[in-house]
PDB file of N, CA and C in Angstrom:
ATOM      1  N   GLN O1400      66.678 101.632  -3.571  1.00 87.00           N
ATOM      2  CA  GLN O1400      66.293 100.311  -4.406  1.00 87.00           C
ATOM      3  C   GLN O1400      66.632 100.159  -5.796  1.00 87.00           C
ATOM      4  N   VAL O1401      66.891  98.715  -5.906  1.00 93.00           N
ATOM      5  CA  VAL O1401      67.673  98.499  -7.312  1.00 93.00           C
ATOM      6  C   VAL O1401      66.725  98.165  -8.127  1.00 93.00           C
ATOM      7  N   GLN O1402      66.595  98.632  -9.407  1.00 95.00           N
ATOM      8  CA  GLN O1402      65.729  97.886 -10.609  1.00 95.00           C
ATOM      9  C   GLN O1402      66.674  97.214 -11.513  1.00 95.00           C
ATOM     10  N   LEU O1403      65.943  96.266 -11.872  1.00 96.00           N
ATOM     11  CA  LEU O1403      66.808  94.993 -12.819  1.00 96.00           C
ATOM     12  C   LEU O1403      66.081  94.979 -14.096  1.00 96.00           C
ATOM     13  N   VAL O1404      66.565  95.133 -15.203  1.00 96.00           N
ATOM     14  CA  VAL O1404      65.968  94.835 -16.588  1.00 96.00           C
ATOM     15  C   VAL O1404      66.932  93.750 -17.344  1.00 96.00           C
ATOM     16  N   GLU O1405      66.059  92.730 -17.694  1.00 96.00           N
ATOM     17  CA  GLU O1405      66.593  91.538 -18.189  1.00 96.00           C
ATOM     18  C   GLU O1405      66.352  91.646 -19.515  1.00 96.00           C
ATOM     19  N   SER O1406      67.228  90.905 -20.387  1.00 96.00           N
ATOM     20  CA  SER O1406      66.722  91.073 -21.737  1.00 96.00           C
ATOM     21  C   SER O1406      67.534  89.785 -22.580  1.00 96.00           C
ATOM     22  N   GLY O1407      67.148  89.546 -23.544  1.00 96.00           N
ATOM     23  CA  GLY O1407      67.864  88.427 -24.584  1.00 96.00           C
ATOM     24  C   GLY O1407      67.015  86.636 -24.613  1.00 96.00           C
ATOM     25  N   GLY O1408      66.007  86.800 -23.725  1.00 93.00           N
ATOM     26  CA  GLY O1408      65.588  85.493 -23.648  1.00 93.00           C
ATOM     27  C   GLY O1408      64.948  85.012 -25.157  1.00 93.00           C
ATOM     28  N   GLY O1409      64.379  83.709 -25.309  1.00 96.00           N
ATOM     29  CA  GLY O1409      63.628  83.728 -26.626  1.00 96.00           C
ATOM     30  C   GLY O1409      63.828  82.143 -26.766  1.00 96.00           C
ATOM     31  N   LEU O1410      63.310  82.033 -28.050  1.00 97.00           N
ATOM     32  CA  LEU O1410      63.244  80.192 -28.471  1.00 97.00           C
ATOM     33  C   LEU O1410      64.319  80.021 -29.306  1.00 97.00           C
ATOM     34  N   VAL O1411      64.898  78.551 -28.756  1.00 97.00           N
ATOM     35  CA  VAL O1411      66.232  78.205 -29.537  1.00 97.00           C
ATOM     36  C   VAL O1411      66.150  76.815 -29.567  1.00 97.00           C
ATOM     37  N   GLN O1412      67.156  76.298 -30.751  1.00 97.00           N
ATOM     38  CA  GLN O1412      67.013  74.886 -30.705  1.00 97.00           C
ATOM     39  C   GLN O1412      68.056  74.254 -29.619  1.00 97.00           C
ATOM     40  N   ALA O1413      67.645  73.038 -29.545  1.00 96.00           N
ATOM     41  CA  ALA O1413      68.954  72.281 -28.815  1.00 96.00           C
ATOM     42  C   ALA O1413      70.347  72.636 -29.225  1.00 96.00           C
ATOM     43  N   VAL O1414      71.092  72.512 -28.333  1.00 96.00           N
ATOM     44  CA  VAL O1414      72.821  72.653 -28.903  1.00 96.00           C
ATOM     45  C   VAL O1414      72.978  74.137 -29.365  1.00 96.00           C
ATOM     46  N   GLY O1415      71.681  75.190 -29.392  1.00 97.00           N
ATOM     47  CA  GLY O1415      72.309  76.183 -29.682  1.00 97.00           C
ATOM     48  C   GLY O1415      72.512  77.236 -28.390  1.00 97.00           C
ATOM     49  N   SER O1416      72.661  78.673 -28.939  1.00 98.00           N
ATOM     50  CA  SER O1416      73.535  79.341 -27.699  1.00 98.00           C
ATOM     51  C   SER O1416      72.250  80.599 -27.625  1.00 98.00           C
ATOM     52  N   LEU O1417      72.336  81.278 -26.451  1.00 98.00           N
ATOM     53  CA  LEU O1417      71.524  82.594 -26.023  1.00 98.00           C
ATOM     54  C   LEU O1417      72.441  83.432 -25.185  1.00 98.00           C
ATOM     55  N   ARG O1418      72.283  84.741 -24.931  1.00 98.00           N
ATOM     56  CA  ARG O1418      73.134  85.502 -23.821  1.00 98.00           C
ATOM     57  C   ARG O1418      72.162  86.381 -23.274  1.00 98.00           C
ATOM     58  N   LEU O1419      72.022  86.422 -21.832  1.00 98.00           N
ATOM     59  CA  LEU O1419      70.876  87.201 -21.106  1.00 98.00           C
ATOM     60  C   LEU O1419      71.828  88.443 -20.639  1.00 98.00           C
ATOM     61  N   SER O1420      70.963  89.599 -20.803  1.00 98.00           N
ATOM     62  CA  SER O1420      71.620  90.712 -20.086  1.00 98.00           C
ATOM     63  C   SER O1420      70.705  90.931 -19.102  1.00 98.00           C
ATOM     64  N   CYS O1421      71.321  91.783 -18.145  1.00 97.00           N
ATOM     65  CA  CYS O1421      70.593  92.419 -16.759  1.00 97.00           C
ATOM     66  C   CYS O1421      71.399  93.777 -16.373  1.00 97.00           C
ATOM     67  N   ALA O1422      70.575  94.492 -16.797  1.00 96.00           N
ATOM     68  CA  ALA O1422      71.216  95.997 -16.255  1.00 96.00           C
ATOM     69  C   ALA O1422      70.513  96.403 -15.026  1.00 96.00           C
ATOM     70  N   ALA O1423      71.286  97.024 -14.033  1.00 95.00           N
ATOM     71  CA  ALA O1423      70.610  97.645 -13.032  1.00 95.00           C
ATOM     72  C   ALA O1423      70.638  98.991 -12.887  1.00 95.00           C
ATOM     73  N   SER O1424      69.642  99.581 -12.358  1.00 92.00           N
ATOM     74  CA  SER O1424      69.526 101.122 -12.207  1.00 92.00           C
ATOM     75  C   SER O1424      68.950 101.533 -10.773  1.00 92.00           C
ATOM     76  N   GLY O1425      68.753 102.684 -10.455  1.00 88.00           N
ATOM     77  CA  GLY O1425      68.449 103.105  -9.291  1.00 88.00           C
ATOM     78  C   GLY O1425      69.663 103.284  -8.227  1.00 88.00           C
ATOM     79  N   SER O1426      69.455 102.732  -6.946  1.00 85.00           N
ATOM     80  CA  SER O1426      70.939 102.776  -5.905  1.00 85.00           C
ATOM     81  C   SER O1426      71.748 101.799  -6.228  1.00 85.00           C
ATOM     82  N   ILE O1427      72.721 101.801  -7.563  1.00 85.00           N
ATOM     83  CA  ILE O1427      73.309 100.833  -7.836  1.00 85.00           C
ATOM     84  C   ILE O1427      74.759 100.869  -6.822  1.00 85.00           C
ATOM     85  N   ALA O1428      74.805 101.903  -6.160  1.00 84.00           N
ATOM     86  CA  ALA O1428      75.722 101.957  -5.283  1.00 84.00           C
ATOM     87  C   ALA O1428      76.179 100.753  -4.026  1.00 84.00           C
ATOM     88  N   SER O1429      77.239 100.212  -4.311  1.00 86.00           N
ATOM     89  CA  SER O1429      77.229  99.101  -3.232  1.00 86.00           C
ATOM     90  C   SER O1429      76.530  97.893  -3.485  1.00 86.00           C
ATOM     91  N   ILE O1430      76.329  97.769  -5.184  1.00 90.00           N
ATOM     92  CA  ILE O1430      75.542  96.664  -5.584  1.00 90.00           C
ATOM     93  C   ILE O1430      76.752  95.248  -5.198  1.00 90.00           C
ATOM     94  N   GLY O1431      76.463  94.302  -4.372  1.00 92.00           N
ATOM     95  CA  GLY O1431      77.181  93.078  -4.186  1.00 92.00           C
ATOM     96  C   GLY O1431      77.175  92.022  -5.375  1.00 92.00           C
ATOM     97  N   THR O1432      76.779  91.001  -4.739  1.00 95.00           N
ATOM     98  CA  THR O1432      76.462  89.841  -5.548  1.00 95.00           C
ATOM     99  C   THR O1432      75.574  89.740  -6.661  1.00 95.00           C
ATOM    100  N   MET O1433      75.805  89.364  -7.967  1.00 96.00           N
ATOM    101  CA  MET O1433      74.592  89.478  -8.766  1.00 96.00           C
ATOM    102  C   MET O1433      74.490  87.994  -9.439  1.00 96.00           C
ATOM    103  N   GLY O1434      73.501  87.777 -10.091  1.00 97.00           N
ATOM    104  CA  GLY O1434      73.238  86.449 -10.264  1.00 97.00           C
ATOM    105  C   GLY O1434      72.192  86.229 -11.245  1.00 97.00           C
ATOM    106  N   TRP O1435      72.080  84.690 -11.598  1.00 98.00           N
ATOM    107  CA  TRP O1435      71.081  84.360 -12.332  1.00 98.00           C
ATOM    108  C   TRP O1435      70.242  83.117 -11.636  1.00 98.00           C
ATOM    109  N   PHE O1436      68.870  83.091 -11.528  1.00 98.00           N
ATOM    110  CA  PHE O1436      67.838  82.229 -11.143  1.00 98.00           C
ATOM    111  C   PHE O1436      66.922  81.738 -12.398  1.00 98.00           C
ATOM    112  N   ARG O1437      66.532  80.356 -12.165  1.00 98.00           N
ATOM    113  CA  ARG O1437      65.519  80.037 -13.291  1.00 98.00           C
ATOM    114  C   ARG O1437      64.694  79.134 -12.518  1.00 98.00           C
ATOM    115  N   GLN O1438      63.483  79.457 -13.092  1.00 98.00           N
ATOM    116  CA  GLN O1438      62.160  78.506 -12.215  1.00 98.00           C
ATOM    117  C   GLN O1438      61.554  78.176 -13.820  1.00 98.00           C
ATOM    118  N   ASP O1439      61.201  76.882 -13.446  1.00 96.00           N
ATOM    119  CA  ASP O1439      60.090  76.180 -14.472  1.00 96.00           C
ATOM    120  C   ASP O1439      58.894  76.023 -13.852  1.00 96.00           C
ATOM    121  N   GLN O1440      57.976  75.748 -14.983  1.00 93.00           N
ATOM    122  CA  GLN O1440      56.372  75.244 -14.201  1.00 93.00           C
ATOM    123  C   GLN O1440      56.653  74.516 -13.235  1.00 93.00           C
ATOM    124  N   GLY O1441      56.154  74.661 -11.866  1.00 93.00           N
ATOM    125  CA  GLY O1441      55.747  73.525 -11.012  1.00 93.00           C
ATOM    126  C   GLY O1441      56.894  73.145 -10.443  1.00 93.00           C
ATOM    127  N   LYS O1442      58.120  73.874 -10.222  1.00 95.00           N
ATOM    128  CA  LYS O1442      59.456  73.704  -9.756  1.00 95.00           C
ATOM    129  C   LYS O1442      59.940  74.928  -9.005  1.00 95.00           C
ATOM    130  N   GLN O1443      60.741  74.794  -8.113  1.00 97.00           N
ATOM    131  CA  GLN O1443      61.405  75.725  -7.133  1.00 97.00           C
ATOM    132  C   GLN O1443      62.477  76.659  -8.025  1.00 97.00           C
ATOM    133  N   ARG O1444      62.534  77.757  -7.337  1.00 97.00           N
ATOM    134  CA  ARG O1444      63.238  78.752  -8.181  1.00 97.00           C
ATOM    135  C   ARG O1444      64.846  78.086  -7.645  1.00 97.00           C
ATOM    136  N   GLU O1445      65.808  78.157  -8.565  1.00 98.00           N
ATOM    137  CA  GLU O1445      66.571  77.729  -8.629  1.00 98.00           C
ATOM    138  C   GLU O1445      67.861  78.416  -9.012  1.00 98.00           C
ATOM    139  N   LEU O1446      69.226  78.559  -8.182  1.00 98.00           N
ATOM    140  CA  LEU O1446      70.218  79.276  -8.584  1.00 98.00           C
ATOM    141  C   LEU O1446      71.301  78.687 -10.287  1.00 98.00           C
ATOM    142  N   VAL O1447      71.232  79.320 -11.270  1.00 98.00           N
ATOM    143  CA  VAL O1447      71.923  79.360 -12.131  1.00 98.00           C
ATOM    144  C   VAL O1447      73.178  79.627 -12.040  1.00 98.00           C
ATOM    145  N   ALA O1448      73.558  80.785 -11.576  1.00 98.00           N
ATOM    146  CA  ALA O1448      75.119  81.023 -11.353  1.00 98.00           C
ATOM    147  C   ALA O1448      75.042  82.496 -10.877  1.00 98.00           C
ATOM    148  N   SER O1449      76.305  82.916 -10.239  1.00 98.00           N
ATOM    149  CA  SER O1449      76.563  84.079  -9.480  1.00 98.00           C
ATOM    150  C   SER O1449      77.936  84.814  -9.643  1.00 98.00           C
ATOM    151  N   ILE O1450      77.814  85.753  -9.416  1.00 96.00           N
ATOM    152  CA  ILE O1450      79.353  86.537  -9.623  1.00 96.00           C
ATOM    153  C   ILE O1450      79.546  87.673  -8.387  1.00 96.00           C
ATOM    154  N   THR O1451      80.669  87.597  -7.576  1.00 94.00           N
ATOM    155  CA  THR O1451      80.703  88.567  -6.735  1.00 94.00           C
ATOM    156  C   THR O1451      81.441  89.765  -7.332  1.00 94.00           C
ATOM    157  N   GLN O1452      81.487  90.755  -6.520  1.00 91.00           N
ATOM    158  CA  GLN O1452      81.894  92.040  -6.831  1.00 91.00           C
ATOM    159  C   GLN O1452      83.331  91.935  -7.442  1.00 91.00           C
ATOM    160  N   SER O1453      84.214  91.131  -6.803  1.00 92.00           N
ATOM    161  CA  SER O1453      85.564  90.872  -7.258  1.00 92.00           C
ATOM    162  C   SER O1453      85.626  89.686  -8.560  1.00 92.00           C
ATOM    163  N   GLY O1454      84.357  89.259  -8.813  1.00 94.00           N
ATOM    164  CA  GLY O1454      84.602  88.557  -9.838  1.00 94.00           C
ATOM    165  C   GLY O1454      84.624  86.712  -9.954  1.00 94.00           C
ATOM    166  N   THR O1455      84.352  86.567  -8.495  1.00 97.00           N
ATOM    167  CA  THR O1455      84.166  85.110  -8.124  1.00 97.00           C
ATOM    168  C   THR O1455      82.945  84.684  -8.550  1.00 97.00           C
ATOM    169  N   THR O1456      83.050  83.516  -9.472  1.00 98.00           N
ATOM    170  CA  THR O1456      81.667  82.935  -9.832  1.00 98.00           C
ATOM    171  C   THR O1456      81.214  81.621  -9.312  1.00 98.00           C
ATOM    172  N   ASN O1457      80.169  81.461  -9.520  1.00 98.00           N
ATOM    173  CA  ASN O1457      79.501  80.152  -8.895  1.00 98.00           C
ATOM    174  C   ASN O1457      78.601  79.744 -10.020  1.00 98.00           C
ATOM    175  N   TYR O1458      78.635  77.970  -9.862  1.00 98.00           N
ATOM    176  CA  TYR O1458      77.537  77.813 -11.116  1.00 98.00           C
ATOM    177  C   TYR O1458      76.745  76.432 -10.368  1.00 98.00           C
ATOM    178  N   ALA O1459      75.769  76.285 -10.891  1.00 98.00           N
ATOM    179  CA  ALA O1459      74.920  74.985 -10.817  1.00 98.00           C
ATOM    180  C   ALA O1459      75.643  73.791 -11.648  1.00 98.00           C
ATOM    181  N   ASP O1460      75.552  72.890 -10.953  1.00 98.00           N
ATOM    182  CA  ASP O1460      76.331  71.652 -11.269  1.00 98.00           C
ATOM    183  C   ASP O1460      75.968  71.237 -12.861  1.00 98.00           C
ATOM    184  N   SER O1461      74.590  71.629 -12.843  1.00 97.00           N
ATOM    185  CA  SER O1461      73.749  71.224 -14.153  1.00 97.00           C
ATOM    186  C   SER O1461      74.168  72.174 -15.396  1.00 97.00           C
ATOM    187  N   VAL O1462      74.708  73.570 -15.281  1.00 98.00           N
ATOM    188  CA  VAL O1462      75.144  74.235 -16.205  1.00 98.00           C
ATOM    189  C   VAL O1462      76.905  74.465 -16.432  1.00 98.00           C
ATOM    190  N   LYS O1463      77.477  73.751 -15.465  1.00 97.00           N
ATOM    191  CA  LYS O1463      78.812  74.016 -15.496  1.00 97.00           C
ATOM    192  C   LYS O1463      79.409  73.503 -16.849  1.00 97.00           C
ATOM    193  N   ASP O1464      80.212  74.322 -17.385  1.00 96.00           N
ATOM    194  CA  ASP O1464      81.017  74.190 -18.671  1.00 96.00           C
ATOM    195  C   ASP O1464      80.142  74.225 -19.928  1.00 96.00           C
ATOM    196  N   ARG O1465      78.945  75.001 -19.581  1.00 98.00           N
ATOM    197  CA  ARG O1465      78.009  75.550 -20.534  1.00 98.00           C
ATOM    198  C   ARG O1465      77.456  76.866 -20.388  1.00 98.00           C
ATOM    199  N   PHE O1466      77.460  77.066 -19.299  1.00 98.00           N
ATOM    200  CA  PHE O1466      76.817  78.872 -19.442  1.00 98.00           C
ATOM    201  C   PHE O1466      78.255  79.652 -18.346  1.00 98.00           C
ATOM    202  N   THR O1467      78.387  80.731 -19.005  1.00 98.00           N
ATOM    203  CA  THR O1467      79.306  81.619 -18.455  1.00 98.00           C
ATOM    204  C   THR O1467      78.688  82.958 -17.828  1.00 98.00           C
ATOM    205  N   ILE O1468      78.869  83.264 -16.584  1.00 98.00           N
ATOM    206  CA  ILE O1468      78.613  84.581 -16.458  1.00 98.00           C
ATOM    207  C   ILE O1468      79.398  85.499 -15.978  1.00 98.00           C
ATOM    208  N   SER O1469      79.339  86.738 -16.324  1.00 97.00           N
ATOM    209  CA  SER O1469      79.827  87.858 -16.515  1.00 97.00           C
ATOM    210  C   SER O1469      79.534  88.768 -16.226  1.00 97.00           C
ATOM    211  N   ARG O1470      80.473  90.191 -15.682  1.00 94.00           N
ATOM    212  CA  ARG O1470      79.644  91.424 -15.373  1.00 94.00           C
ATOM    213  C   ARG O1470      80.761  92.654 -15.815  1.00 94.00           C
ATOM    214  N   ASP O1471      80.005  93.613 -16.282  1.00 90.00           N
ATOM    215  CA  ASP O1471      80.740  94.913 -16.811  1.00 90.00           C
ATOM    216  C   ASP O1471      81.724  95.723 -15.777  1.00 90.00           C
ATOM    217  N   ASN O1472      82.646  96.393 -16.196  1.00 79.00           N
ATOM    218  CA  ASN O1472      83.484  97.039 -15.355  1.00 79.00           C
ATOM    219  C   ASN O1472      82.747  97.899 -14.251  1.00 79.00           C
ATOM    220  N   ALA O1473      81.661  98.344 -14.810  1.00 82.00           N
ATOM    221  CA  ALA O1473      81.049  99.406 -13.694  1.00 82.00           C
ATOM    222  C   ALA O1473      80.219  98.526 -12.725  1.00 82.00           C
ATOM    223  N   LYS O1474      80.502  97.352 -12.977  1.00 77.00           N
ATOM    224  CA  LYS O1474      79.516  96.237 -11.806  1.00 77.00           C
ATOM    225  C   LYS O1474      78.101  96.380 -11.668  1.00 77.00           C
ATOM    226  N   THR O1475      77.531  96.773 -12.654  1.00 88.00           N
ATOM    227  CA  THR O1475      75.830  97.374 -12.674  1.00 88.00           C
ATOM    228  C   THR O1475      75.247  96.184 -13.987  1.00 88.00           C
ATOM    229  N   THR O1476      75.998  95.662 -14.404  1.00 94.00           N
ATOM    230  CA  THR O1476      75.352  94.838 -15.715  1.00 94.00           C
ATOM    231  C   THR O1476      76.013  93.465 -15.368  1.00 94.00           C
ATOM    232  N   VAL O1477      74.968  92.479 -15.651  1.00 97.00           N
ATOM    233  CA  VAL O1477      75.571  91.069 -15.601  1.00 97.00           C
ATOM    234  C   VAL O1477      74.890  90.164 -16.786  1.00 97.00           C
ATOM    235  N   TYR O1478      75.668  89.342 -17.324  1.00 98.00           N
ATOM    236  CA  TYR O1478      75.400  88.550 -18.706  1.00 98.00           C
ATOM    237  C   TYR O1478      75.824  87.203 -18.125  1.00 98.00           C
ATOM    238  N   LEU O1479      74.724  86.363 -18.933  1.00 98.00           N
ATOM    239  CA  LEU O1479      74.662  84.929 -18.641  1.00 98.00           C
ATOM    240  C   LEU O1479      74.776  84.409 -20.394  1.00 98.00           C
ATOM    241  N   GLN O1480      76.165  83.874 -20.605  1.00 98.00           N
ATOM    242  CA  GLN O1480      76.190  83.099 -22.076  1.00 98.00           C
ATOM    243  C   GLN O1480      75.825  81.742 -21.702  1.00 98.00           C
ATOM    244  N   MET O1481      74.916  81.406 -22.481  1.00 98.00           N
ATOM    245  CA  MET O1481      74.385  80.086 -22.535  1.00 98.00           C
ATOM    246  C   MET O1481      74.561  78.970 -23.841  1.00 98.00           C
ATOM    247  N   ASN O1482      75.519  78.327 -23.787  1.00 98.00           N
ATOM    248  CA  ASN O1482      76.151  77.525 -24.883  1.00 98.00           C
ATOM    249  C   ASN O1482      75.379  76.075 -24.719  1.00 98.00           C
ATOM    250  N   SER O1483      75.406  75.396 -25.844  1.00 98.00           N
ATOM    251  CA  SER O1483      74.932  73.911 -25.666  1.00 98.00           C
ATOM    252  C   SER O1483      73.721  73.941 -24.758  1.00 98.00           C
ATOM    253  N   LEU O1484      72.529  74.416 -25.134  1.00 98.00           N
ATOM    254  CA  LEU O1484      71.420  74.655 -24.495  1.00 98.00           C
ATOM    255  C   LEU O1484      70.634  73.267 -24.569  1.00 98.00           C
ATOM    256  N   LYS O1485      69.908  72.962 -23.710  1.00 98.00           N
ATOM    257  CA  LYS O1485      69.148  71.632 -23.735  1.00 98.00           C
ATOM    258  C   LYS O1485      67.804  71.839 -23.217  1.00 98.00           C
ATOM    259  N   PRO O1486      66.813  71.040 -23.884  1.00 97.00           N
ATOM    260  CA  PRO O1486      65.382  71.126 -23.579  1.00 97.00           C
ATOM    261  C   PRO O1486      65.206  71.473 -21.954  1.00 97.00           C
ATOM    262  N   GLU O1487      66.201  70.580 -20.941  1.00 97.00           N
ATOM    263  CA  GLU O1487      66.025  70.660 -19.611  1.00 97.00           C
ATOM    264  C   GLU O1487      66.214  72.424 -19.190  1.00 97.00           C
ATOM    265  N   ASP O1488      66.716  73.010 -20.053  1.00 98.00           N
ATOM    266  CA  ASP O1488      67.028  74.597 -19.638  1.00 98.00           C
ATOM    267  C   ASP O1488      66.074  75.597 -19.630  1.00 98.00           C
ATOM    268  N   THR O1489      64.789  74.926 -20.375  1.00 98.00           N
ATOM    269  CA  THR O1489      63.788  75.648 -20.438  1.00 98.00           C
ATOM    270  C   THR O1489      63.186  76.389 -19.216  1.00 98.00           C
ATOM    271  N   ALA O1490      62.963  77.712 -18.835  1.00 98.00           N
ATOM    272  CA  ALA O1490      62.356  78.254 -17.713  1.00 98.00           C
ATOM    273  C   ALA O1490      62.263  79.590 -18.076  1.00 98.00           C
ATOM    274  N   VAL O1491      61.731  80.502 -17.062  1.00 98.00           N
ATOM    275  CA  VAL O1491      61.819  81.741 -17.008  1.00 98.00           C
ATOM    276  C   VAL O1491      63.243  82.084 -16.075  1.00 98.00           C
ATOM    277  N   TYR O1492      64.100  83.083 -16.928  1.00 98.00           N
ATOM    278  CA  TYR O1492      65.450  83.407 -15.971  1.00 98.00           C
ATOM    279  C   TYR O1492      65.314  84.632 -15.509  1.00 98.00           C
ATOM    280  N   TYR O1493      65.710  84.652 -13.959  1.00 98.00           N
ATOM    281  CA  TYR O1493      65.558  85.833 -13.094  1.00 98.00           C
ATOM    282  C   TYR O1493      66.742  86.317 -13.088  1.00 98.00           C
ATOM    283  N   CYS O1494      67.196  87.842 -13.254  1.00 97.00           N
ATOM    284  CA  CYS O1494      68.347  88.594 -12.271  1.00 97.00           C
ATOM    285  C   CYS O1494      68.259  88.865 -11.182  1.00 97.00           C
ATOM    286  N   ASN O1495      69.318  88.621 -10.450  1.00 97.00           N
ATOM    287  CA  ASN O1495      69.149  89.120  -8.912  1.00 97.00           C
ATOM    288  C   ASN O1495      70.693  89.969  -8.568  1.00 97.00           C
ATOM    289  N   ALA O1496      70.222  90.669  -7.529  1.00 96.00           N
ATOM    290  CA  ALA O1496      70.987  91.606  -7.210  1.00 96.00           C
ATOM    291  C   ALA O1496      70.907  92.064  -5.602  1.00 96.00           C
ATOM    292  N   ASN O1497      72.381  91.589  -4.894  1.00 94.00           N
ATOM    293  CA  ASN O1497      72.159  91.941  -3.744  1.00 94.00           C
ATOM    294  C   ASN O1497      73.033  93.273  -3.296  1.00 94.00           C
ATOM    295  N   ARG O1498      72.365  93.865  -2.416  1.00 91.00           N
ATOM    296  CA  ARG O1498      72.702  95.178  -1.940  1.00 91.00           C
ATOM    297  C   ARG O1498      72.558  95.450  -0.501  1.00 91.00           C
ATOM    298  N   TRP O1499      73.535  95.309   0.310  1.00 90.00           N
ATOM    299  CA  TRP O1499      73.306  95.343   1.748  1.00 90.00           C
ATOM    300  C   TRP O1499      72.535  94.371   2.345  1.00 90.00           C
ATOM    301  N   GLY O1500      72.500  93.155   1.610  1.00 88.00           N
ATOM    302  CA  GLY O1500      71.888  92.055   2.211  1.00 88.00           C
ATOM    303  C   GLY O1500      70.473  92.145   1.650  1.00 88.00           C
ATOM    304  N   TYR O1501      69.890  92.658   0.985  1.00 92.00           N
ATOM    305  CA  TYR O1501      68.483  92.990   0.522  1.00 92.00           C
ATOM    306  C   TYR O1501      68.595  92.607  -1.044  1.00 92.00           C
ATOM    307  N   PRO O1502      67.958  91.602  -1.536  1.00 94.00           N
ATOM    308  CA  PRO O1502      67.920  91.273  -2.880  1.00 94.00           C
ATOM    309  C   PRO O1502      66.800  92.194  -3.733  1.00 94.00           C
ATOM    310  N   SER O1503      67.267  91.978  -4.830  1.00 96.00           N
ATOM    311  CA  SER O1503      66.454  92.732  -5.834  1.00 96.00           C
ATOM    312  C   SER O1503      66.012  91.482  -7.065  1.00 96.00           C
ATOM    313  N   TRP O1504      64.887  91.717  -7.690  1.00 97.00           N
ATOM    314  CA  TRP O1504      64.907  90.836  -8.717  1.00 97.00           C
ATOM    315  C   TRP O1504      64.374  91.562  -9.710  1.00 97.00           C
ATOM    316  N   GLY O1505      64.719  90.846 -11.017  1.00 97.00           N
ATOM    317  CA  GLY O1505      64.135  91.439 -12.390  1.00 97.00           C
ATOM    318  C   GLY O1505      62.827  90.464 -12.710  1.00 97.00           C
ATOM    319  N   GLN O1506      61.860  91.108 -13.442  1.00 96.00           N
ATOM    320  CA  GLN O1506      60.772  90.546 -14.159  1.00 96.00           C
ATOM    321  C   GLN O1506      60.736  89.586 -14.902  1.00 96.00           C
ATOM    322  N   GLY O1507      62.326  88.722 -15.243  1.00 97.00           N
ATOM    323  CA  GLY O1507      62.130  87.554 -15.653  1.00 97.00           C
ATOM    324  C   GLY O1507      62.092  87.499 -17.146  1.00 97.00           C
ATOM    325  N   VAL O1508      63.092  86.537 -17.924  1.00 97.00           N
ATOM    326  CA  VAL O1508      62.627  86.572 -19.484  1.00 97.00           C
ATOM    327  C   VAL O1508      62.750  84.740 -19.494  1.00 97.00           C
ATOM    328  N   GLN O1509      61.714  84.442 -20.642  1.00 98.00           N
ATOM    329  CA  GLN O1509      61.622  83.226 -20.746  1.00 98.00           C
ATOM    330  C   GLN O1509      62.773  82.552 -21.899  1.00 98.00           C
ATOM    331  N   VAL O1510      63.086  81.638 -21.263  1.00 98.00           N
ATOM    332  CA  VAL O1510      63.861  80.961 -22.350  1.00 98.00           C
ATOM    333  C   VAL O1510      63.505  79.258 -22.868  1.00 98.00           C
ATOM    334  N   THR O1511      63.082  79.312 -23.911  1.00 98.00           N
ATOM    335  CA  THR O1511      62.485  77.991 -24.303  1.00 98.00           C
ATOM    336  C   THR O1511      63.654  77.271 -25.495  1.00 98.00           C
ATOM    337  N   VAL O1512      63.894  76.042 -24.858  1.00 98.00           N
ATOM    338  CA  VAL O1512      64.744  75.302 -25.874  1.00 98.00           C
ATOM    339  C   VAL O1512      64.330  73.943 -26.510  1.00 98.00           C
ATOM    340  N   SER O1513      64.011  73.976 -27.584  1.00 97.00           N
ATOM    341  CA  SER O1513      63.266  73.197 -28.427  1.00 97.00           C
ATOM    342  C   SER O1513      63.828  71.906 -28.744  1.00 97.00           C
ATOM    343  N   SER O1514      63.626  70.501 -28.778  1.00 93.00           N
ATOM    344  CA  SER O1514      64.532  69.529 -28.931  1.00 93.00           C
ATOM    345  C   SER O1514      64.342  69.233 -30.550  1.00 93.00           C
TER     346      SER O1514
END
């Protein structure tokens, strides 16, 4: 089982920046793709960005050129650098990790962007 702990959320003004971190522990061997999802009230959870073990990244169109996902050398911590934040980026952000096809989720961190 993989445990994920997120940090770095908070309140920021529009056009500001935040950096989210997610550390994996437990059965971390063979963790594959890791990523960030977000969910705003009344909306479905959506993929924000993902990164494979080899470093291939994927982004939602709404965050391209503003957000950057990265992963540490041990492949167990994933980061999300969020720049030029907009009020519509306000949501709870969840870390996700896949191991042998089974997903694990963090508890979520709130990101609030004020206009």
